[in-house]
mmCIF file with all atom_site columns, C-alpha atoms in Angstrom:
data_model
loop_
_atom_site.group_PDB
_atom_site.id
_atom_site.type_symbol
_atom_site.label_atom_id
_atom_site.label_alt_id
_atom_site.label_comp_id
_atom_site.label_asym_id
_atom_site.label_entity_id
_atom_site.label_seq_id
_atom_site.pdbx_PDB_ins_code
_atom_site.Cartn_x
_atom_site.Cartn_y
_atom_site.Cartn_z
_atom_site.occupancy
_atom_site.B_iso_or_equiv
_atom_site.pdbx_formal_charge
_atom_site.auth_seq_id
_atom_site.auth_comp_id
_atom_site.auth_asym_id
_atom_site.auth_atom_id
_atom_site.pdbx_PDB_model_num
ATOM 1   C CA . UNK W 1 1   ? -144.536 73.481  -111.354 1.00 0.00 ? 10  UNK W CA 1
ATOM 2   C CA . UNK W 1 2   ? -141.262 75.352  -111.537 1.00 0.00 ? 11  UNK W CA 1
ATOM 3   C CA . UNK W 1 3   ? -138.438 73.264  -113.041 1.00 0.00 ? 12  UNK W CA 1
ATOM 4   C CA . UNK W 1 4   ? -135.260 73.181  -110.968 1.00 0.00 ? 13  UNK W CA 1
ATOM 5   C CA . UNK W 1 5   ? -131.900 71.535  -111.501 1.00 0.00 ? 14  UNK W CA 1
ATOM 6   C CA . UNK W 1 6   ? -129.821 69.845  -108.874 1.00 0.00 ? 15  UNK W CA 1
ATOM 7   C CA . UNK W 1 7   ? -132.622 68.445  -106.685 1.00 0.00 ? 16  UNK W CA 1
ATOM 8   C CA . UNK W 1 8   ? -132.903 64.889  -105.570 1.00 0.00 ? 17  UNK W CA 1
ATOM 9   C CA . UNK W 1 9   ? -136.075 62.855  -106.226 1.00 0.00 ? 18  UNK W CA 1
ATOM 10  C CA . UNK W 1 10  ? -137.041 63.253  -102.552 1.00 0.00 ? 19  UNK W CA 1
ATOM 11  C CA . UNK W 1 11  ? -136.596 67.016  -102.640 1.00 0.00 ? 20  UNK W CA 1
ATOM 12  C CA . UNK W 1 12  ? -138.641 67.351  -105.849 1.00 0.00 ? 21  UNK W CA 1
ATOM 13  C CA . UNK W 1 13  ? -141.428 65.269  -104.270 1.00 0.00 ? 22  UNK W CA 1
ATOM 14  C CA . UNK W 1 14  ? -141.320 67.273  -101.065 1.00 0.00 ? 23  UNK W CA 1
ATOM 15  C CA . UNK W 1 15  ? -141.529 70.582  -102.958 1.00 0.00 ? 24  UNK W CA 1
ATOM 16  C CA . UNK W 1 16  ? -144.379 69.296  -105.118 1.00 0.00 ? 25  UNK W CA 1
ATOM 17  C CA . UNK W 1 17  ? -146.301 68.246  -102.004 1.00 0.00 ? 26  UNK W CA 1
ATOM 18  C CA . UNK W 1 18  ? -145.552 71.574  -100.305 1.00 0.00 ? 27  UNK W CA 1
ATOM 19  C CA . UNK W 1 19  ? -146.843 73.501  -103.399 1.00 0.00 ? 28  UNK W CA 1
ATOM 20  C CA . UNK W 1 20  ? -150.046 71.481  -103.307 1.00 0.00 ? 29  UNK W CA 1
ATOM 21  C CA . UNK W 1 21  ? -150.621 72.216  -99.639  1.00 0.00 ? 30  UNK W CA 1
ATOM 22  C CA . UNK W 1 22  ? -149.999 75.913  -100.156 1.00 0.00 ? 31  UNK W CA 1
ATOM 23  C CA . UNK W 1 23  ? -152.275 76.020  -103.189 1.00 0.00 ? 32  UNK W CA 1
ATOM 24  C CA . UNK W 1 24  ? -155.068 74.406  -101.145 1.00 0.00 ? 33  UNK W CA 1
ATOM 25  C CA . UNK W 1 25  ? -154.550 76.985  -98.379  1.00 0.00 ? 34  UNK W CA 1
ATOM 26  C CA . UNK W 1 26  ? -154.305 80.071  -100.530 1.00 0.00 ? 35  UNK W CA 1
ATOM 27  C CA . UNK W 1 27  ? -156.451 79.062  -103.527 1.00 0.00 ? 36  UNK W CA 1
ATOM 28  C CA . UNK W 1 28  ? -158.935 81.916  -102.944 1.00 0.00 ? 37  UNK W CA 1
ATOM 29  C CA . UNK W 1 29  ? -156.208 84.551  -102.640 1.00 0.00 ? 38  UNK W CA 1
ATOM 30  C CA . UNK W 1 30  ? -153.308 83.794  -105.012 1.00 0.00 ? 39  UNK W CA 1
ATOM 31  C CA . UNK W 1 31  ? -152.749 82.074  -108.288 1.00 0.00 ? 40  UNK W CA 1
ATOM 32  C CA . UNK W 1 32  ? -150.557 78.977  -108.687 1.00 0.00 ? 41  UNK W CA 1
ATOM 33  C CA . UNK W 1 33  ? -147.672 80.970  -110.233 1.00 0.00 ? 42  UNK W CA 1
ATOM 34  C CA . UNK W 1 34  ? -147.421 83.316  -107.222 1.00 0.00 ? 43  UNK W CA 1
ATOM 35  C CA . UNK W 1 35  ? -147.565 80.457  -104.743 1.00 0.00 ? 44  UNK W CA 1
ATOM 36  C CA . UNK W 1 36  ? -144.908 78.391  -106.478 1.00 0.00 ? 45  UNK W CA 1
ATOM 37  C CA . UNK W 1 37  ? -142.712 81.448  -106.962 1.00 0.00 ? 46  UNK W CA 1
ATOM 38  C CA . UNK W 1 38  ? -142.811 82.223  -103.251 1.00 0.00 ? 47  UNK W CA 1
ATOM 39  C CA . UNK W 1 39  ? -142.067 78.617  -102.371 1.00 0.00 ? 48  UNK W CA 1
ATOM 40  C CA . UNK W 1 40  ? -139.062 78.384  -104.684 1.00 0.00 ? 49  UNK W CA 1
ATOM 41  C CA . UNK W 1 41  ? -137.571 81.735  -103.772 1.00 0.00 ? 50  UNK W CA 1
ATOM 42  C CA . UNK W 1 42  ? -137.883 80.710  -100.147 1.00 0.00 ? 51  UNK W CA 1
ATOM 43  C CA . UNK W 1 43  ? -136.135 77.477  -100.914 1.00 0.00 ? 52  UNK W CA 1
ATOM 44  C CA . UNK W 1 44  ? -133.267 79.393  -102.584 1.00 0.00 ? 53  UNK W CA 1
ATOM 45  C CA . UNK W 1 45  ? -132.858 81.639  -99.515  1.00 0.00 ? 54  UNK W CA 1
ATOM 46  C CA . UNK W 1 46  ? -132.320 78.623  -97.224  1.00 0.00 ? 55  UNK W CA 1
ATOM 47  C CA . UNK W 1 47  ? -130.325 76.538  -99.710  1.00 0.00 ? 56  UNK W CA 1
ATOM 48  C CA . UNK W 1 48  ? -127.507 79.048  -99.493  1.00 0.00 ? 57  UNK W CA 1
ATOM 49  C CA . UNK W 1 49  ? -127.263 78.596  -95.727  1.00 0.00 ? 58  UNK W CA 1
ATOM 50  C CA . UNK W 1 50  ? -128.417 75.130  -94.752  1.00 0.00 ? 59  UNK W CA 1
ATOM 51  C CA . UNK W 1 51  ? -126.153 72.119  -94.349  1.00 0.00 ? 60  UNK W CA 1
ATOM 52  C CA . UNK W 1 52  ? -129.062 69.680  -94.051  1.00 0.00 ? 61  UNK W CA 1
ATOM 53  C CA . UNK W 1 53  ? -130.597 69.458  -97.510  1.00 0.00 ? 62  UNK W CA 1
ATOM 54  C CA . UNK W 1 54  ? -133.439 67.186  -96.518  1.00 0.00 ? 63  UNK W CA 1
ATOM 55  C CA . UNK W 1 55  ? -134.922 69.899  -94.294  1.00 0.00 ? 64  UNK W CA 1
ATOM 56  C CA . UNK W 1 56  ? -134.883 72.538  -97.037  1.00 0.00 ? 65  UNK W CA 1
ATOM 57  C CA . UNK W 1 57  ? -138.350 71.830  -98.565  1.00 0.00 ? 66  UNK W CA 1
ATOM 58  C CA . UNK W 1 58  ? -140.004 71.945  -95.085  1.00 0.00 ? 67  UNK W CA 1
ATOM 59  C CA . UNK W 1 59  ? -138.254 75.214  -94.195  1.00 0.00 ? 68  UNK W CA 1
ATOM 60  C CA . UNK W 1 60  ? -139.157 76.626  -97.597  1.00 0.00 ? 69  UNK W CA 1
ATOM 61  C CA . UNK W 1 61  ? -142.813 75.690  -97.167  1.00 0.00 ? 70  UNK W CA 1
ATOM 62  C CA . UNK W 1 62  ? -143.024 77.210  -93.670  1.00 0.00 ? 71  UNK W CA 1
ATOM 63  C CA . UNK W 1 63  ? -141.385 80.452  -94.718  1.00 0.00 ? 72  UNK W CA 1
ATOM 64  C CA . UNK W 1 64  ? -143.421 80.691  -97.957  1.00 0.00 ? 73  UNK W CA 1
ATOM 65  C CA . UNK W 1 65  ? -146.580 80.268  -95.926  1.00 0.00 ? 74  UNK W CA 1
ATOM 66  C CA . UNK W 1 66  ? -145.593 83.169  -93.699  1.00 0.00 ? 75  UNK W CA 1
ATOM 67  C CA . UNK W 1 67  ? -144.711 85.348  -96.733  1.00 0.00 ? 76  UNK W CA 1
ATOM 68  C CA . UNK W 1 68  ? -147.990 84.527  -98.453  1.00 0.00 ? 77  UNK W CA 1
ATOM 69  C CA . UNK W 1 69  ? -149.882 85.436  -95.268  1.00 0.00 ? 78  UNK W CA 1
ATOM 70  C CA . UNK W 1 70  ? -147.990 88.715  -95.169  1.00 0.00 ? 79  UNK W CA 1
ATOM 71  C CA . UNK W 1 71  ? -148.683 89.466  -98.815  1.00 0.00 ? 80  UNK W CA 1
ATOM 72  C CA . UNK W 1 72  ? -152.330 88.741  -98.260  1.00 0.00 ? 81  UNK W CA 1
ATOM 73  C CA . UNK W 1 73  ? -152.345 91.183  -95.394  1.00 0.00 ? 82  UNK W CA 1
ATOM 74  C CA . UNK W 1 74  ? -150.633 93.862  -97.519  1.00 0.00 ? 83  UNK W CA 1
ATOM 75  C CA . UNK W 1 75  ? -153.266 93.367  -100.261 1.00 0.00 ? 84  UNK W CA 1
ATOM 76  C CA . UNK W 1 76  ? -156.152 93.777  -97.807  1.00 0.00 ? 85  UNK W CA 1
ATOM 77  C CA . UNK W 1 77  ? -156.958 90.157  -96.977  1.00 0.00 ? 86  UNK W CA 1
ATOM 78  C CA . UNK W 1 78  ? -155.869 90.182  -93.308  1.00 0.00 ? 87  UNK W CA 1
ATOM 79  C CA . UNK W 1 79  ? -157.947 89.552  -90.243  1.00 0.00 ? 88  UNK W CA 1
ATOM 80  C CA . UNK W 1 80  ? -157.006 92.797  -88.524  1.00 0.00 ? 89  UNK W CA 1
ATOM 81  C CA . UNK W 1 81  ? -154.911 91.254  -85.772  1.00 0.00 ? 90  UNK W CA 1
ATOM 82  C CA . UNK W 1 82  ? -151.803 93.264  -84.844  1.00 0.00 ? 91  UNK W CA 1
ATOM 83  C CA . UNK W 1 83  ? -148.594 91.944  -86.302  1.00 0.00 ? 92  UNK W CA 1
ATOM 84  C CA . UNK W 1 84  ? -145.204 92.584  -84.700  1.00 0.00 ? 93  UNK W CA 1
ATOM 85  C CA . UNK W 1 85  ? -141.939 91.727  -86.469  1.00 0.00 ? 94  UNK W CA 1
ATOM 86  C CA . UNK W 1 86  ? -138.842 91.184  -84.338  1.00 0.00 ? 95  UNK W CA 1
ATOM 87  C CA . UNK W 1 87  ? -135.505 91.649  -86.140  1.00 0.00 ? 96  UNK W CA 1
ATOM 88  C CA . UNK W 1 88  ? -131.949 91.025  -85.095  1.00 0.00 ? 97  UNK W CA 1
ATOM 89  C CA . UNK W 1 89  ? -128.783 90.023  -86.893  1.00 0.00 ? 98  UNK W CA 1
ATOM 90  C CA . UNK W 1 90  ? -128.851 86.267  -86.830  1.00 0.00 ? 99  UNK W CA 1
ATOM 91  C CA . UNK W 1 91  ? -132.503 85.563  -85.832  1.00 0.00 ? 100 UNK W CA 1
ATOM 92  C CA . UNK W 1 92  ? -131.064 82.976  -83.451  1.00 0.00 ? 101 UNK W CA 1
ATOM 93  C CA . UNK W 1 93  ? -131.465 84.548  -79.995  1.00 0.00 ? 102 UNK W CA 1
ATOM 94  C CA . UNK W 1 94  ? -133.082 87.856  -79.064  1.00 0.00 ? 103 UNK W CA 1
ATOM 95  C CA . UNK W 1 95  ? -135.696 88.022  -81.838  1.00 0.00 ? 104 UNK W CA 1
ATOM 96  C CA . UNK W 1 96  ? -136.638 84.318  -81.368  1.00 0.00 ? 105 UNK W CA 1
ATOM 97  C CA . UNK W 1 97  ? -137.078 84.833  -77.627  1.00 0.00 ? 106 UNK W CA 1
ATOM 98  C CA . UNK W 1 98  ? -139.179 87.947  -78.156  1.00 0.00 ? 107 UNK W CA 1
ATOM 99  C CA . UNK W 1 99  ? -141.322 86.136  -80.709  1.00 0.00 ? 108 UNK W CA 1
ATOM 100 C CA . UNK W 1 100 ? -141.702 83.192  -78.295  1.00 0.00 ? 109 UNK W CA 1
ATOM 101 C CA . UNK W 1 101 ? -142.891 85.465  -75.451  1.00 0.00 ? 110 UNK W CA 1
ATOM 102 C CA . UNK W 1 102 ? -145.195 87.459  -77.756  1.00 0.00 ? 111 UNK W CA 1
ATOM 103 C CA . UNK W 1 103 ? -146.896 84.413  -79.132  1.00 0.00 ? 112 UNK W CA 1
ATOM 104 C CA . UNK W 1 104 ? -147.196 82.774  -75.748  1.00 0.00 ? 113 UNK W CA 1
ATOM 105 C CA . UNK W 1 105 ? -148.660 85.901  -74.112  1.00 0.00 ? 114 UNK W CA 1
ATOM 106 C CA . UNK W 1 106 ? -150.841 87.152  -76.951  1.00 0.00 ? 115 UNK W CA 1
ATOM 107 C CA . UNK W 1 107 ? -152.286 83.795  -77.918  1.00 0.00 ? 116 UNK W CA 1
ATOM 108 C CA . UNK W 1 108 ? -154.797 84.186  -80.758  1.00 0.00 ? 117 UNK W CA 1
ATOM 109 C CA . UNK W 1 109 ? -155.093 87.975  -80.306  1.00 0.00 ? 118 UNK W CA 1
ATOM 110 C CA . UNK W 1 110 ? -152.027 89.046  -82.269  1.00 0.00 ? 119 UNK W CA 1
ATOM 111 C CA . UNK W 1 111 ? -149.254 87.665  -84.480  1.00 0.00 ? 120 UNK W CA 1
ATOM 112 C CA . UNK W 1 112 ? -145.464 87.736  -84.133  1.00 0.00 ? 121 UNK W CA 1
ATOM 113 C CA . UNK W 1 113 ? -142.840 87.075  -86.751  1.00 0.00 ? 122 UNK W CA 1
ATOM 114 C CA . UNK W 1 114 ? -139.058 87.286  -86.639  1.00 0.00 ? 123 UNK W CA 1
ATOM 115 C CA . UNK W 1 115 ? -136.149 87.575  -89.021  1.00 0.00 ? 124 UNK W CA 1
ATOM 116 C CA . UNK W 1 116 ? -132.464 88.281  -89.320  1.00 0.00 ? 125 UNK W CA 1
ATOM 117 C CA . UNK W 1 117 ? -130.292 90.448  -91.613  1.00 0.00 ? 126 UNK W CA 1
ATOM 118 C CA . UNK W 1 118 ? -127.719 87.625  -91.652  1.00 0.00 ? 127 UNK W CA 1
ATOM 119 C CA . UNK W 1 119 ? -129.763 84.696  -90.470  1.00 0.00 ? 128 UNK W CA 1
ATOM 120 C CA . UNK W 1 120 ? -127.922 81.802  -88.805  1.00 0.00 ? 129 UNK W CA 1
ATOM 121 C CA . UNK W 1 121 ? -128.246 78.072  -89.457  1.00 0.00 ? 130 UNK W CA 1
ATOM 122 C CA . UNK W 1 122 ? -129.733 77.245  -86.028  1.00 0.00 ? 131 UNK W CA 1
ATOM 123 C CA . UNK W 1 123 ? -131.230 78.829  -82.919  1.00 0.00 ? 132 UNK W CA 1
ATOM 124 C CA . UNK W 1 124 ? -128.932 79.538  -79.994  1.00 0.00 ? 133 UNK W CA 1
ATOM 125 C CA . UNK W 1 125 ? -129.198 76.490  -77.654  1.00 0.00 ? 134 UNK W CA 1
ATOM 126 C CA . UNK W 1 126 ? -128.887 78.742  -74.534  1.00 0.00 ? 135 UNK W CA 1
ATOM 127 C CA . UNK W 1 127 ? -131.878 80.799  -75.796  1.00 0.00 ? 136 UNK W CA 1
ATOM 128 C CA . UNK W 1 128 ? -133.924 77.580  -76.252  1.00 0.00 ? 137 UNK W CA 1
ATOM 129 C CA . UNK W 1 129 ? -132.974 76.347  -72.821  1.00 0.00 ? 138 UNK W CA 1
ATOM 130 C CA . UNK W 1 130 ? -133.695 79.624  -71.084  1.00 0.00 ? 139 UNK W CA 1
ATOM 131 C CA . UNK W 1 131 ? -137.099 79.901  -72.704  1.00 0.00 ? 140 UNK W CA 1
ATOM 132 C CA . UNK W 1 132 ? -137.886 76.338  -71.759  1.00 0.00 ? 141 UNK W CA 1
ATOM 133 C CA . UNK W 1 133 ? -137.424 77.346  -68.139  1.00 0.00 ? 142 UNK W CA 1
ATOM 134 C CA . UNK W 1 134 ? -140.390 79.615  -68.675  1.00 0.00 ? 143 UNK W CA 1
ATOM 135 C CA . UNK W 1 135 ? -142.423 76.822  -70.282  1.00 0.00 ? 144 UNK W CA 1
ATOM 136 C CA . UNK W 1 136 ? -142.039 78.240  -73.769  1.00 0.00 ? 145 UNK W CA 1
ATOM 137 C CA . UNK W 1 137 ? -140.718 75.908  -76.520  1.00 0.00 ? 146 UNK W CA 1
ATOM 138 C CA . UNK W 1 138 ? -138.900 77.689  -79.280  1.00 0.00 ? 147 UNK W CA 1
ATOM 139 C CA . UNK W 1 139 ? -136.869 74.605  -80.325  1.00 0.00 ? 148 UNK W CA 1
ATOM 140 C CA . UNK W 1 140 ? -139.007 74.046  -83.451  1.00 0.00 ? 149 UNK W CA 1
ATOM 141 C CA . UNK W 1 141 ? -138.439 77.565  -84.754  1.00 0.00 ? 150 UNK W CA 1
ATOM 142 C CA . UNK W 1 142 ? -135.692 78.284  -87.267  1.00 0.00 ? 151 UNK W CA 1
ATOM 143 C CA . UNK W 1 143 ? -133.597 81.394  -88.291  1.00 0.00 ? 152 UNK W CA 1
ATOM 144 C CA . UNK W 1 144 ? -134.977 83.037  -91.346  1.00 0.00 ? 153 UNK W CA 1
ATOM 145 C CA . UNK W 1 145 ? -134.471 86.296  -93.337  1.00 0.00 ? 154 UNK W CA 1
ATOM 146 C CA . UNK W 1 146 ? -136.910 89.133  -93.651  1.00 0.00 ? 155 UNK W CA 1
ATOM 147 C CA . UNK W 1 147 ? -138.597 89.963  -96.898  1.00 0.00 ? 156 UNK W CA 1
ATOM 148 C CA . UNK W 1 148 ? -140.323 93.095  -98.177  1.00 0.00 ? 157 UNK W CA 1
ATOM 149 C CA . UNK W 1 149 ? -143.861 91.811  -97.879  1.00 0.00 ? 158 UNK W CA 1
ATOM 150 C CA . UNK W 1 150 ? -143.233 90.661  -94.253  1.00 0.00 ? 159 UNK W CA 1
ATOM 151 C CA . UNK W 1 151 ? -141.940 94.101  -93.209  1.00 0.00 ? 160 UNK W CA 1
ATOM 152 C CA . UNK W 1 152 ? -144.796 95.851  -95.030  1.00 0.00 ? 161 UNK W CA 1
ATOM 153 C CA . UNK W 1 153 ? -147.405 93.651  -93.343  1.00 0.00 ? 162 UNK W CA 1
ATOM 154 C CA . UNK W 1 154 ? -146.174 94.355  -89.825  1.00 0.00 ? 163 UNK W CA 1
ATOM 155 C CA . UNK W 1 155 ? -147.783 97.028  -87.637  1.00 0.00 ? 164 UNK W CA 1
ATOM 156 C CA . UNK W 1 156 ? -144.693 97.344  -85.487  1.00 0.00 ? 165 UNK W CA 1
ATOM 157 C CA . UNK W 1 157 ? -141.085 96.456  -86.319  1.00 0.00 ? 166 UNK W CA 1
ATOM 158 C CA . UNK W 1 158 ? -138.811 95.878  -83.308  1.00 0.00 ? 167 UNK W CA 1
ATOM 159 C CA . UNK W 1 159 ? -135.073 95.969  -84.111  1.00 0.00 ? 168 UNK W CA 1
ATOM 160 C CA . UNK W 1 160 ? -132.404 94.494  -81.877  1.00 0.00 ? 169 UNK W CA 1
ATOM 161 C CA . UNK W 1 161 ? -128.871 95.359  -82.883  1.00 0.00 ? 170 UNK W CA 1
ATOM 162 C CA . UNK W 1 162 ? -129.082 94.990  -86.650  1.00 0.00 ? 171 UNK W CA 1
ATOM 163 C CA . UNK W 1 163 ? -128.377 98.677  -87.224  1.00 0.00 ? 172 UNK W CA 1
ATOM 164 C CA . UNK W 1 164 ? -128.404 99.896  -90.838  1.00 0.00 ? 173 UNK W CA 1
ATOM 165 C CA . UNK W 1 165 ? -128.992 96.315  -92.048  1.00 0.00 ? 174 UNK W CA 1
ATOM 166 C CA . UNK W 1 166 ? -132.546 96.446  -90.724  1.00 0.00 ? 175 UNK W CA 1
ATOM 167 C CA . UNK W 1 167 ? -135.153 97.525  -93.332  1.00 0.00 ? 176 UNK W CA 1
ATOM 168 C CA . UNK W 1 168 ? -136.677 100.970 -92.952  1.00 0.00 ? 177 UNK W CA 1
ATOM 169 C CA . UNK W 1 169 ? -140.015 101.759 -94.625  1.00 0.00 ? 178 UNK W CA 1
ATOM 170 C CA . UNK W 1 170 ? -141.606 105.229 -94.386  1.00 0.00 ? 179 UNK W CA 1
ATOM 171 C CA . UNK W 1 171 ? -144.667 105.360 -92.138  1.00 0.00 ? 180 UNK W CA 1
ATOM 172 C CA . UNK W 1 172 ? -143.887 102.132 -90.321  1.00 0.00 ? 181 UNK W CA 1
ATOM 173 C CA . UNK W 1 173 ? -143.667 102.161 -86.552  1.00 0.00 ? 182 UNK W CA 1
ATOM 174 C CA . UNK W 1 174 ? -140.212 101.144 -85.351  1.00 0.00 ? 183 UNK W CA 1
ATOM 175 C CA . UNK W 1 175 ? -138.851 100.343 -81.910  1.00 0.00 ? 184 UNK W CA 1
ATOM 176 C CA . UNK W 1 176 ? -135.238 99.805  -81.212  1.00 0.00 ? 185 UNK W CA 1
ATOM 177 C CA . UNK W 1 177 ? -134.493 97.556  -78.235  1.00 0.00 ? 186 UNK W CA 1
ATOM 178 C CA . UNK W 1 178 ? -130.938 97.749  -77.033  1.00 0.00 ? 187 UNK W CA 1
ATOM 179 C CA . UNK W 1 179 ? -130.247 94.293  -75.593  1.00 0.00 ? 188 UNK W CA 1
ATOM 180 C CA . UNK W 1 180 ? -127.102 92.250  -75.044  1.00 0.00 ? 189 UNK W CA 1
ATOM 181 C CA . UNK W 1 181 ? -126.474 89.640  -77.692  1.00 0.00 ? 190 UNK W CA 1
ATOM 182 C CA . UNK W 1 182 ? -126.797 86.114  -76.248  1.00 0.00 ? 191 UNK W CA 1
ATOM 183 C CA . UNK W 1 183 ? -124.471 84.639  -78.879  1.00 0.00 ? 192 UNK W CA 1
ATOM 184 C CA . UNK W 1 184 ? -121.744 82.717  -77.175  1.00 0.00 ? 193 UNK W CA 1
ATOM 185 C CA . UNK W 1 185 ? -123.261 82.997  -73.684  1.00 0.00 ? 194 UNK W CA 1
ATOM 186 C CA . UNK W 1 186 ? -124.426 80.132  -71.405  1.00 0.00 ? 195 UNK W CA 1
ATOM 187 C CA . UNK W 1 187 ? -127.918 79.846  -70.005  1.00 0.00 ? 196 UNK W CA 1
ATOM 188 C CA . UNK W 1 188 ? -126.993 81.676  -66.752  1.00 0.00 ? 197 UNK W CA 1
ATOM 189 C CA . UNK W 1 189 ? -125.880 84.773  -68.670  1.00 0.00 ? 198 UNK W CA 1
ATOM 190 C CA . UNK W 1 190 ? -128.903 84.571  -71.093  1.00 0.00 ? 199 UNK W CA 1
ATOM 191 C CA . UNK W 1 191 ? -131.510 84.617  -68.284  1.00 0.00 ? 200 UNK W CA 1
ATOM 192 C CA . UNK W 1 192 ? -131.249 88.390  -67.608  1.00 0.00 ? 201 UNK W CA 1
ATOM 193 C CA . UNK W 1 193 ? -131.581 89.087  -71.427  1.00 0.00 ? 202 UNK W CA 1
ATOM 194 C CA . UNK W 1 194 ? -134.593 86.808  -71.504  1.00 0.00 ? 203 UNK W CA 1
ATOM 195 C CA . UNK W 1 195 ? -136.251 88.536  -68.505  1.00 0.00 ? 204 UNK W CA 1
ATOM 196 C CA . UNK W 1 196 ? -135.693 91.952  -70.055  1.00 0.00 ? 205 UNK W CA 1
ATOM 197 C CA . UNK W 1 197 ? -137.212 90.794  -73.306  1.00 0.00 ? 206 UNK W CA 1
ATOM 198 C CA . UNK W 1 198 ? -140.270 89.522  -71.423  1.00 0.00 ? 207 UNK W CA 1
ATOM 199 C CA . UNK W 1 199 ? -140.673 92.819  -69.662  1.00 0.00 ? 208 UNK W CA 1
ATOM 200 C CA . UNK W 1 200 ? -140.532 94.734  -72.992  1.00 0.00 ? 209 UNK W CA 1
ATOM 201 C CA . UNK W 1 201 ? -142.884 92.311  -74.761  1.00 0.00 ? 210 UNK W CA 1
ATOM 202 C CA . UNK W 1 202 ? -145.442 92.741  -71.935  1.00 0.00 ? 211 UNK W CA 1
ATOM 203 C CA . UNK W 1 203 ? -145.183 96.488  -72.206  1.00 0.00 ? 212 UNK W CA 1
ATOM 204 C CA . UNK W 1 204 ? -145.614 96.331  -75.995  1.00 0.00 ? 213 UNK W CA 1
ATOM 205 C CA . UNK W 1 205 ? -148.712 94.137  -75.688  1.00 0.00 ? 214 UNK W CA 1
ATOM 206 C CA . UNK W 1 206 ? -150.122 96.690  -73.230  1.00 0.00 ? 215 UNK W CA 1
ATOM 207 C CA . UNK W 1 207 ? -149.476 99.479  -75.689  1.00 0.00 ? 216 UNK W CA 1
ATOM 208 C CA . UNK W 1 208 ? -151.178 97.556  -78.437  1.00 0.00 ? 217 UNK W CA 1
ATOM 209 C CA . UNK W 1 209 ? -154.183 96.807  -76.235  1.00 0.00 ? 218 UNK W CA 1
ATOM 210 C CA . UNK W 1 210 ? -153.625 93.095  -76.462  1.00 0.00 ? 219 UNK W CA 1
ATOM 211 C CA . UNK W 1 211 ? -154.342 91.259  -73.198  1.00 0.00 ? 220 UNK W CA 1
ATOM 212 C CA . UNK W 1 212 ? -151.517 89.027  -71.995  1.00 0.00 ? 221 UNK W CA 1
ATOM 213 C CA . UNK W 1 213 ? -152.402 85.475  -71.095  1.00 0.00 ? 222 UNK W CA 1
#
């Protein structure tokens, strides 16, 4: 196990438990060193932003799991399902709503991830509320960065206002969705943004040949 300074006993225990779960899940794909490195680098990325230290091991585990799935896909261990990555600046509004619609409509037939170039500490409450009106719960999601393996694993990268900060990889399919930023807006003003995102997600699913539930 990686040795780290400045962690509480509870944080060390939580990271040790997280590492064990990830090893059990990826034991046939990656070695212990790779798994623990991904867990701890994920922890470091959130530690610089989070104000709630007790949640850090859980966020790190969830993000490390996504990154390991992405790396497995890059290295040829994927299941062939289309993967779409939604990127915006803070990963708190537009990209989270798009991921919520995509996952809800695609079900088990495709995967959606999201990320931000300058990820926030929490999801926009108005985005959460407006999605709840459609019966989609994104309250348990969390803003996160993008990493190289996540971008490389995606079949389509949808950017939303992050401009030059969004990663560009040759040969990758990119779509740029010009959408108003819901930051600072109330639910009433977010609804039109939400509805436009749903329309575009449905069109994208149709392009990918993925039936919408």
